[in-house]
mmCIF file of C-alpha atoms in Angstrom:
data_model
loop_
_atom_site.group_PDB
_atom_site.id
_atom_site.type_symbol
_atom_site.label_atom_id
_atom_site.label_comp_id
_atom_site.label_asym_id
_atom_site.label_seq_id
_atom_site.Cartn_x
_atom_site.Cartn_y
_atom_site.Cartn_z
ATOM 1 C CA UNK A 1 28.786 3.459 -2.486
ATOM 2 C CA UNK A 2 25.868 2.799 -4.418
ATOM 3 C CA UNK A 3 26.807 -0.266 -5.965
ATOM 4 C CA UNK A 4 27.026 -1.938 -2.933
ATOM 5 C CA UNK A 5 23.915 -1.236 -1.917
ATOM 6 C CA UNK A 6 21.728 -2.021 -4.737
ATOM 7 C CA UNK A 7 21.932 -5.506 -4.305
ATOM 8 C CA UNK A 8 21.754 -5.344 -0.338
ATOM 9 C CA UNK A 9 18.546 -7.250 0.541
ATOM 10 C CA UNK A 10 16.091 -5.361 2.870
ATOM 11 C CA UNK A 11 14.515 -6.942 5.887
ATOM 12 C CA UNK A 12 11.475 -4.881 6.340
ATOM 13 C CA UNK A 13 11.468 -3.373 9.892
ATOM 14 C CA UNK A 14 10.729 0.188 10.848
ATOM 15 C CA UNK A 15 14.231 1.304 10.334
ATOM 16 C CA UNK A 16 13.730 5.315 11.888
ATOM 17 C CA UNK A 17 17.713 6.263 12.097
ATOM 18 C CA UNK A 18 17.026 8.441 9.259
ATOM 19 C CA UNK A 19 13.418 10.064 10.169
ATOM 20 C CA UNK A 20 13.072 9.626 14.258
ATOM 21 C CA UNK A 21 9.551 9.897 15.353
ATOM 22 C CA UNK A 22 9.097 12.883 16.977
ATOM 23 C CA UNK A 23 6.587 14.245 19.494
ATOM 24 C CA UNK A 24 3.400 16.215 17.457
ATOM 25 C CA UNK A 25 2.639 19.140 18.973
ATOM 26 C CA UNK A 26 -0.733 19.600 17.441
ATOM 27 C CA UNK A 27 -1.103 22.895 19.512
ATOM 28 C CA UNK A 28 1.162 24.838 18.062
ATOM 29 C CA UNK A 29 0.078 23.387 14.462
ATOM 30 C CA UNK A 30 -1.124 25.337 11.748
ATOM 31 C CA UNK A 31 -4.536 23.236 11.376
ATOM 32 C CA UNK A 32 -8.217 23.398 11.869
ATOM 33 C CA UNK A 33 -9.290 22.222 15.463
ATOM 34 C CA UNK A 34 -9.019 18.314 15.291
ATOM 35 C CA UNK A 35 -12.503 16.321 16.239
ATOM 36 C CA UNK A 36 -12.360 14.047 19.127
ATOM 37 C CA UNK A 37 -12.552 10.858 16.600
ATOM 38 C CA UNK A 38 -9.823 12.569 14.569
ATOM 39 C CA UNK A 39 -7.387 13.042 17.465
ATOM 40 C CA UNK A 40 -7.735 9.048 18.662
ATOM 41 C CA UNK A 41 -7.199 8.380 15.411
ATOM 42 C CA UNK A 42 -3.789 10.416 14.855
ATOM 43 C CA UNK A 43 -2.957 8.860 18.620
ATOM 44 C CA UNK A 44 -3.456 5.048 17.370
ATOM 45 C CA UNK A 45 -1.827 5.672 14.470
ATOM 46 C CA UNK A 46 1.322 7.474 16.144
ATOM 47 C CA UNK A 47 0.991 4.367 18.848
ATOM 48 C CA UNK A 48 1.301 1.369 15.788
ATOM 49 C CA UNK A 49 4.496 -0.500 15.842
ATOM 50 C CA UNK A 50 4.338 -3.097 13.046
ATOM 51 C CA UNK A 51 4.848 -6.260 13.841
ATOM 52 C CA UNK A 52 8.267 -7.750 12.826
ATOM 53 C CA UNK A 53 8.049 -9.627 9.640
ATOM 54 C CA UNK A 54 9.846 -13.263 8.958
ATOM 55 C CA UNK A 55 10.729 -12.448 5.264
ATOM 56 C CA UNK A 56 14.096 -10.627 3.873
ATOM 57 C CA UNK A 57 13.267 -9.190 0.958
ATOM 58 C CA UNK A 58 15.134 -8.140 -2.558
ATOM 59 C CA UNK A 59 15.861 -4.495 -2.686
ATOM 60 C CA UNK A 60 15.435 -4.249 -6.482
ATOM 61 C CA UNK A 61 11.943 -5.116 -5.815
ATOM 62 C CA UNK A 62 10.801 -3.070 -3.053
ATOM 63 C CA UNK A 63 9.073 0.288 -2.890
ATOM 64 C CA UNK A 64 7.451 2.661 -0.471
ATOM 65 C CA UNK A 65 4.267 5.217 -1.081
ATOM 66 C CA UNK A 66 3.650 8.394 1.546
ATOM 67 C CA UNK A 67 0.221 7.851 3.017
ATOM 68 C CA UNK A 68 0.296 11.538 3.748
ATOM 69 C CA UNK A 69 -2.958 13.220 6.148
ATOM 70 C CA UNK A 70 -4.030 16.316 6.638
ATOM 71 C CA UNK A 71 -6.677 18.077 9.138
ATOM 72 C CA UNK A 72 -9.604 19.260 6.979
ATOM 73 C CA UNK A 73 -11.777 22.637 7.594
ATOM 74 C CA UNK A 74 -13.944 20.547 10.195
ATOM 75 C CA UNK A 75 -11.857 18.653 11.859
ATOM 76 C CA UNK A 76 -11.975 15.333 9.997
ATOM 77 C CA UNK A 77 -8.771 13.675 8.606
ATOM 78 C CA UNK A 78 -8.268 13.656 4.990
ATOM 79 C CA UNK A 79 -5.439 11.914 2.678
ATOM 80 C CA UNK A 80 -3.661 13.297 -0.256
ATOM 81 C CA UNK A 81 -4.261 11.261 -3.493
ATOM 82 C CA UNK A 82 -2.843 11.368 -7.081
ATOM 83 C CA UNK A 83 -3.817 11.052 -10.404
ATOM 84 C CA UNK A 84 -0.856 9.685 -12.482
ATOM 85 C CA UNK A 85 0.042 11.153 -15.560
ATOM 86 C CA UNK A 86 -1.251 10.104 -18.893
ATOM 87 C CA UNK A 87 1.991 9.607 -20.363
ATOM 88 C CA UNK A 88 3.838 7.167 -18.102
ATOM 89 C CA UNK A 89 4.113 3.944 -19.374
ATOM 90 C CA UNK A 90 2.347 1.876 -16.616
ATOM 91 C CA UNK A 91 -0.826 2.531 -14.734
ATOM 92 C CA UNK A 92 -1.369 5.705 -16.341
ATOM 93 C CA UNK A 93 -3.820 8.080 -15.113
ATOM 94 C CA UNK A 94 -4.598 5.733 -12.314
ATOM 95 C CA UNK A 95 -5.184 7.204 -8.197
ATOM 96 C CA UNK A 96 -2.281 6.379 -6.738
ATOM 97 C CA UNK A 97 -0.224 7.513 -3.549
ATOM 98 C CA UNK A 98 2.977 9.394 -3.878
ATOM 99 C CA UNK A 99 5.929 7.381 -3.607
ATOM 100 C CA UNK A 100 8.176 5.007 -5.726
ATOM 101 C CA UNK A 101 11.220 2.377 -5.699
ATOM 102 C CA UNK A 102 13.964 2.289 -3.799
ATOM 103 C CA UNK A 103 17.073 3.748 -4.564
ATOM 104 C CA UNK A 104 20.317 2.496 -3.883
ATOM 105 C CA UNK A 105 21.037 5.510 -1.970
ATOM 106 C CA UNK A 106 17.893 5.652 0.423
ATOM 107 C CA UNK A 107 18.832 4.839 4.018
ATOM 108 C CA UNK A 108 15.167 3.218 4.889
ATOM 109 C CA UNK A 109 12.088 2.866 3.162
ATOM 110 C CA UNK A 110 10.731 6.022 4.941
ATOM 111 C CA UNK A 111 13.334 7.916 3.119
ATOM 112 C CA UNK A 112 11.945 6.312 -0.192
ATOM 113 C CA UNK A 113 8.500 7.630 0.577
ATOM 114 C CA UNK A 114 9.848 11.155 1.444
ATOM 115 C CA UNK A 115 12.180 11.525 -1.555
ATOM 116 C CA UNK A 116 9.882 13.073 -3.705
ATOM 117 C CA UNK A 117 7.323 14.326 -1.706
ATOM 118 C CA UNK A 118 6.968 16.242 1.524
ATOM 119 C CA UNK A 119 10.071 16.500 3.419
ATOM 120 C CA UNK A 120 9.372 18.325 6.560
ATOM 121 C CA UNK A 121 6.272 16.550 8.394
ATOM 122 C CA UNK A 122 6.215 14.145 11.070
ATOM 123 C CA UNK A 123 5.872 10.509 11.123
ATOM 124 C CA UNK A 124 3.052 8.826 12.415
ATOM 125 C CA UNK A 125 4.153 4.964 11.432
ATOM 126 C CA UNK A 126 5.114 2.659 9.084
ATOM 127 C CA UNK A 127 2.681 -0.263 7.830
ATOM 128 C CA UNK A 128 3.796 -4.024 6.686
ATOM 129 C CA UNK A 129 4.362 -4.002 3.227
ATOM 130 C CA UNK A 130 1.717 -4.779 0.567
ATOM 131 C CA UNK A 131 2.263 -6.799 -2.403
ATOM 132 C CA UNK A 132 1.737 -5.476 -5.993
ATOM 133 C CA UNK A 133 2.547 -7.058 -9.127
ATOM 134 C CA UNK A 134 6.176 -6.586 -9.504
ATOM 135 C CA UNK A 135 6.821 -5.006 -6.697
ATOM 136 C CA UNK A 136 6.776 -5.135 -2.444
ATOM 137 C CA UNK A 137 5.337 -2.088 -1.354
ATOM 138 C CA UNK A 138 5.704 -0.337 2.242
ATOM 139 C CA UNK A 139 3.272 2.191 3.384
ATOM 140 C CA UNK A 140 4.871 5.207 5.276
ATOM 141 C CA UNK A 141 1.948 7.363 7.339
ATOM 142 C CA UNK A 142 2.698 11.114 7.729
ATOM 143 C CA UNK A 143 0.599 13.958 8.747
ATOM 144 C CA UNK A 144 1.019 17.697 7.243
ATOM 145 C CA UNK A 145 0.663 20.477 10.273
ATOM 146 C CA UNK A 146 0.912 23.426 8.106
ATOM 147 C CA UNK A 147 -2.351 23.529 6.099
ATOM 148 C CA UNK A 148 -0.815 26.416 3.584
ATOM 149 C CA UNK A 149 1.384 24.061 2.347
ATOM 150 C CA UNK A 150 1.548 23.603 -1.243
ATOM 151 C CA UNK A 151 2.969 20.767 -3.394
ATOM 152 C CA UNK A 152 4.879 21.186 -6.351
ATOM 153 C CA UNK A 153 4.252 18.685 -8.785
ATOM 154 C CA UNK A 154 6.478 16.631 -11.294
ATOM 155 C CA UNK A 155 4.356 17.200 -14.375
ATOM 156 C CA UNK A 156 6.200 14.490 -15.817
ATOM 157 C CA UNK A 157 4.532 11.730 -13.485
ATOM 158 C CA UNK A 158 2.057 13.614 -11.227
ATOM 159 C CA UNK A 159 -1.173 15.187 -13.439
ATOM 160 C CA UNK A 160 -3.272 16.377 -10.138
ATOM 161 C CA UNK A 161 -3.533 16.171 -6.580
ATOM 162 C CA UNK A 162 -6.617 15.614 -4.526
ATOM 163 C CA UNK A 163 -8.080 14.252 -1.061
ATOM 164 C CA UNK A 164 -10.266 12.255 0.142
ATOM 165 C CA UNK A 165 -11.622 11.531 4.125
ATOM 166 C CA UNK A 166 -9.722 8.990 5.516
ATOM 167 C CA UNK A 167 -12.570 7.587 7.569
ATOM 168 C CA UNK A 168 -14.737 7.013 4.090
ATOM 169 C CA UNK A 169 -12.544 3.859 3.708
ATOM 170 C CA UNK A 170 -14.548 2.124 6.117
ATOM 171 C CA UNK A 171 -17.582 2.535 4.886
ATOM 172 C CA UNK A 172 -20.138 2.005 1.820
ATOM 173 C CA UNK A 173 -21.496 5.520 2.434
ATOM 174 C CA UNK A 174 -20.194 7.884 0.119
ATOM 175 C CA UNK A 175 -18.760 11.234 1.370
ATOM 176 C CA UNK A 176 -20.109 13.252 -1.351
ATOM 177 C CA UNK A 177 -23.420 14.389 -2.840
ATOM 178 C CA UNK A 178 -24.583 11.136 -5.217
ATOM 179 C CA UNK A 179 -25.681 12.970 -8.874
ATOM 180 C CA UNK A 180 -28.508 11.566 -10.047
ATOM 181 C CA UNK A 181 -26.945 9.878 -12.867
ATOM 182 C CA UNK A 182 -24.444 8.249 -10.291
ATOM 183 C CA UNK A 183 -27.176 6.355 -8.321
ATOM 184 C CA UNK A 184 -26.797 2.928 -9.961
ATOM 185 C CA UNK A 185 -23.126 2.947 -9.316
ATOM 186 C CA UNK A 186 -22.151 2.326 -5.897
ATOM 187 C CA UNK A 187 -19.341 4.078 -3.752
ATOM 188 C CA UNK A 188 -17.594 0.993 -2.797
ATOM 189 C CA UNK A 189 -17.539 -2.433 -4.812
ATOM 190 C CA UNK A 190 -15.127 -5.028 -4.281
ATOM 191 C CA UNK A 191 -14.697 -8.810 -6.299
ATOM 192 C CA UNK A 192 -12.907 -11.896 -5.445
ATOM 193 C CA UNK A 193 -9.325 -12.597 -7.034
ATOM 194 C CA UNK A 194 -8.658 -16.168 -7.403
ATOM 195 C CA UNK A 195 -4.653 -17.565 -7.562
ATOM 196 C CA UNK A 196 -3.142 -20.829 -7.272
ATOM 197 C CA UNK A 197 -1.345 -21.445 -3.937
ATOM 198 C CA UNK A 198 2.068 -23.942 -2.743
ATOM 199 C CA UNK A 199 1.817 -27.342 -4.245
ATOM 200 C CA UNK A 200 -0.652 -26.376 -7.011
ATOM 201 C CA UNK A 201 -3.106 -27.734 -5.340
ATOM 202 C CA UNK A 202 -4.147 -24.557 -2.692
ATOM 203 C CA UNK A 203 -6.025 -22.160 -4.112
ATOM 204 C CA UNK A 204 -5.523 -18.264 -3.061
ATOM 205 C CA UNK A 205 -8.869 -15.916 -2.957
ATOM 206 C CA UNK A 206 -8.205 -12.351 -2.519
ATOM 207 C CA UNK A 207 -10.857 -9.450 -1.973
ATOM 208 C CA UNK A 208 -10.131 -6.316 -4.211
ATOM 209 C CA UNK A 209 -11.856 -3.386 -3.092
ATOM 210 C CA UNK A 210 -12.548 0.180 -5.246
ATOM 211 C CA UNK A 211 -14.034 3.557 -4.016
ATOM 212 C CA UNK A 212 -15.478 6.266 -6.014
ATOM 213 C CA UNK A 213 -13.856 9.396 -5.564
ATOM 214 C CA UNK A 214 -16.998 11.469 -6.749
ATOM 215 C CA UNK A 215 -14.245 13.367 -9.207
ATOM 216 C CA UNK A 216 -14.952 10.681 -12.170
ATOM 217 C CA UNK A 217 -17.041 12.985 -14.264
ATOM 218 C CA UNK A 218 -13.483 15.185 -14.355
ATOM 219 C CA UNK A 219 -11.261 12.047 -15.324
ATOM 220 C CA UNK A 220 -10.195 10.753 -11.958
ATOM 221 C CA UNK A 221 -10.541 7.077 -11.449
ATOM 222 C CA UNK A 222 -11.674 5.422 -8.407
ATOM 223 C CA UNK A 223 -9.326 4.585 -5.508
ATOM 224 C CA UNK A 224 -8.939 0.787 -6.376
ATOM 225 C CA UNK A 225 -6.646 -2.631 -5.902
ATOM 226 C CA UNK A 226 -3.231 -2.035 -4.123
ATOM 227 C CA UNK A 227 -4.324 1.508 -2.691
ATOM 228 C CA UNK A 228 -7.795 0.829 -1.400
ATOM 229 C CA UNK A 229 -6.073 -1.910 0.357
ATOM 230 C CA UNK A 230 -3.521 -0.229 1.692
ATOM 231 C CA UNK A 231 -6.175 3.120 2.833
ATOM 232 C CA UNK A 232 -8.344 0.653 4.433
ATOM 233 C CA UNK A 233 -5.532 -0.539 6.637
ATOM 234 C CA UNK A 234 -4.447 2.676 7.748
ATOM 235 C CA UNK A 235 -8.114 3.813 8.494
ATOM 236 C CA UNK A 236 -8.424 0.303 10.445
ATOM 237 C CA UNK A 237 -5.705 1.089 12.635
ATOM 238 C CA UNK A 238 -6.163 4.323 12.987
ATOM 239 C CA UNK A 239 -10.008 4.900 13.663
ATOM 240 C CA UNK A 240 -9.965 1.366 15.571
ATOM 241 C CA UNK A 241 -12.706 -0.620 13.818
ATOM 242 C CA UNK A 242 -13.627 -2.876 10.738
ATOM 243 C CA UNK A 243 -14.749 -1.672 7.594
ATOM 244 C CA UNK A 244 -18.587 -2.179 7.215
ATOM 245 C CA UNK A 245 -18.056 -4.330 4.240
ATOM 246 C CA UNK A 246 -16.426 -7.699 3.909
ATOM 247 C CA UNK A 247 -12.736 -7.125 4.349
ATOM 248 C CA UNK A 248 -11.021 -9.871 3.212
ATOM 249 C CA UNK A 249 -12.571 -13.434 1.600
ATOM 250 C CA UNK A 250 -12.855 -16.305 4.145
ATOM 251 C CA UNK A 251 -9.807 -18.287 4.519
ATOM 252 C CA UNK A 252 -7.769 -15.558 2.761
ATOM 253 C CA UNK A 253 -3.999 -15.928 3.068
ATOM 254 C CA UNK A 254 -2.139 -12.977 5.200
ATOM 255 C CA UNK A 255 -0.255 -10.789 3.311
ATOM 256 C CA UNK A 256 3.132 -11.884 4.558
ATOM 257 C CA UNK A 257 1.948 -15.439 3.162
ATOM 258 C CA UNK A 258 1.057 -13.942 -0.281
ATOM 259 C CA UNK A 259 4.582 -12.078 -0.360
ATOM 260 C CA UNK A 260 6.122 -15.353 0.647
ATOM 261 C CA UNK A 261 4.424 -17.037 -2.280
ATOM 262 C CA UNK A 262 5.105 -14.623 -4.811
ATOM 263 C CA UNK A 263 8.812 -14.704 -3.647
ATOM 264 C CA UNK A 264 8.606 -18.346 -4.534
ATOM 265 C CA UNK A 265 6.861 -18.456 -7.639
ATOM 266 C CA UNK A 266 6.908 -15.043 -9.548
ATOM 267 C CA UNK A 267 9.803 -14.678 -11.771
ATOM 268 C CA UNK A 268 10.437 -11.436 -11.384
ATOM 269 C CA UNK A 269 10.633 -12.121 -7.493
ATOM 270 C CA UNK A 270 12.244 -14.984 -7.651
ATOM 271 C CA UNK A 271 15.208 -13.966 -10.087
ATOM 272 C CA UNK A 272 15.558 -10.647 -7.980
ATOM 273 C CA UNK A 273 16.269 -13.063 -5.078
ATOM 274 C CA UNK A 274 18.935 -14.702 -6.648
ATOM 275 C CA UNK A 275 20.606 -11.973 -8.018
ATOM 276 C CA UNK A 276 21.143 -10.641 -4.598
ATOM 277 C CA UNK A 277 21.643 -14.041 -2.817
ATOM 278 C CA UNK A 278 18.053 -13.606 -0.934
ATOM 279 C CA UNK A 279 17.844 -16.899 1.382
ATOM 280 C CA UNK A 280 14.658 -18.234 0.841
ATOM 281 C CA UNK A 281 14.145 -20.514 3.523
ATOM 282 C CA UNK A 282 12.206 -17.886 5.561
ATOM 283 C CA UNK A 283 9.703 -17.737 2.856
ATOM 284 C CA UNK A 284 9.211 -21.545 2.763
ATOM 285 C CA UNK A 285 8.781 -21.507 6.411
ATOM 286 C CA UNK A 286 6.353 -18.930 6.052
ATOM 287 C CA UNK A 287 4.085 -20.988 4.301
ATOM 288 C CA UNK A 288 4.967 -24.601 6.275
ATOM 289 C CA UNK A 289 6.978 -25.885 2.952
ATOM 290 C CA UNK A 290 9.625 -28.257 3.848
ATOM 291 C CA UNK A 291 11.908 -27.914 0.725
ATOM 292 C CA UNK A 292 12.139 -26.336 -2.751
ATOM 293 C CA UNK A 293 10.274 -29.365 -4.289
ATOM 294 C CA UNK A 294 7.047 -28.182 -2.240
ATOM 295 C CA UNK A 295 7.012 -25.162 -4.458
ATOM 296 C CA UNK A 296 7.799 -25.963 -8.058
ATOM 297 C CA UNK A 297 4.952 -24.623 -10.403
ATOM 298 C CA UNK A 298 5.360 -24.385 -14.265
ATOM 299 C CA UNK A 299 5.798 -20.810 -15.329
ATOM 300 C CA UNK A 300 2.922 -20.840 -17.617
ATOM 301 C CA UNK A 301 0.523 -21.851 -14.830
ATOM 302 C CA UNK A 302 1.969 -18.874 -12.698
ATOM 303 C CA UNK A 303 1.614 -16.168 -16.081
ATOM 304 C CA UNK A 304 -1.959 -17.925 -16.491
ATOM 305 C CA UNK A 305 -2.749 -16.987 -13.120
ATOM 306 C CA UNK A 306 -1.391 -13.444 -13.426
ATOM 307 C CA UNK A 307 -3.378 -12.874 -16.998
ATOM 308 C CA UNK A 308 -6.667 -14.064 -15.242
ATOM 309 C CA UNK A 309 -6.156 -11.122 -12.288
ATOM 310 C CA UNK A 310 -5.192 -8.847 -15.614
ATOM 311 C CA UNK A 311 -8.427 -9.939 -17.243
ATOM 312 C CA UNK A 312 -10.750 -9.406 -14.216
ATOM 313 C CA UNK A 313 -9.242 -5.860 -13.580
ATOM 314 C CA UNK A 314 -10.041 -4.608 -17.552
ATOM 315 C CA UNK A 315 -13.428 -5.581 -16.911
ATOM 316 C CA UNK A 316 -14.276 -3.001 -14.170
#
């Protein structure tokens, strides 16, 4: 029943009982001929298996997004992006990936990602989760095999759809012609974000990325933050190479360490763990903490870190 599922914690593994991986028959698909690079990219993504996580996550704070790839006219791979409706209470007008929070009826994270998106598209892979401000988000990568597909938008949530070359998330070179008035604005930019770590002593440094879409004049915002980070990782797995810019800050924590610390220190996650009776010993183990006393910090310090992050973002 839905009420019993609502409090069931999530172990972030590749749960494919609902939508099993099936062999992708590219020869029968209604798509342009793939380049060799695109074919290798799809093969790498289809063979990828995310390492098993040590963490147990609170279901009420989990979400999934769909990274929907398709083949362009010249055989290159593109990803579908959406512009969030300007009437939404949070992140209005931002560029994002389709998806949402886990519902009690969802059987898997893939089910969550597909709920309001493309139902009949083959699964390529599921990545390890990423940390957002108040959610833990898992990217689900799929391939659209029918280029005649015309999505129906939910206008209350999505203002428009557009695409961007997947390989362009590994480079600083824009995939579109530069307008004279935009020469001074680089296609890719990044900045470092600082946050206190365990024990209130170790400071975490994370790098946040931004990519222009070439549609800024029409009101489309750049690909930024969480969405940019997920797409860099998808492109990294697919094309099998590192980006030509600094991806992570030196000595940056792993994403699993960041999630573990969020479960222990951020009220929104910690309270969800208490409600759902999530055992946090695994989170402390990931961070090398012996007991609960090692992680205690004041709520005011946590809020100070989060507010500092918001102020930095607002200056971009």
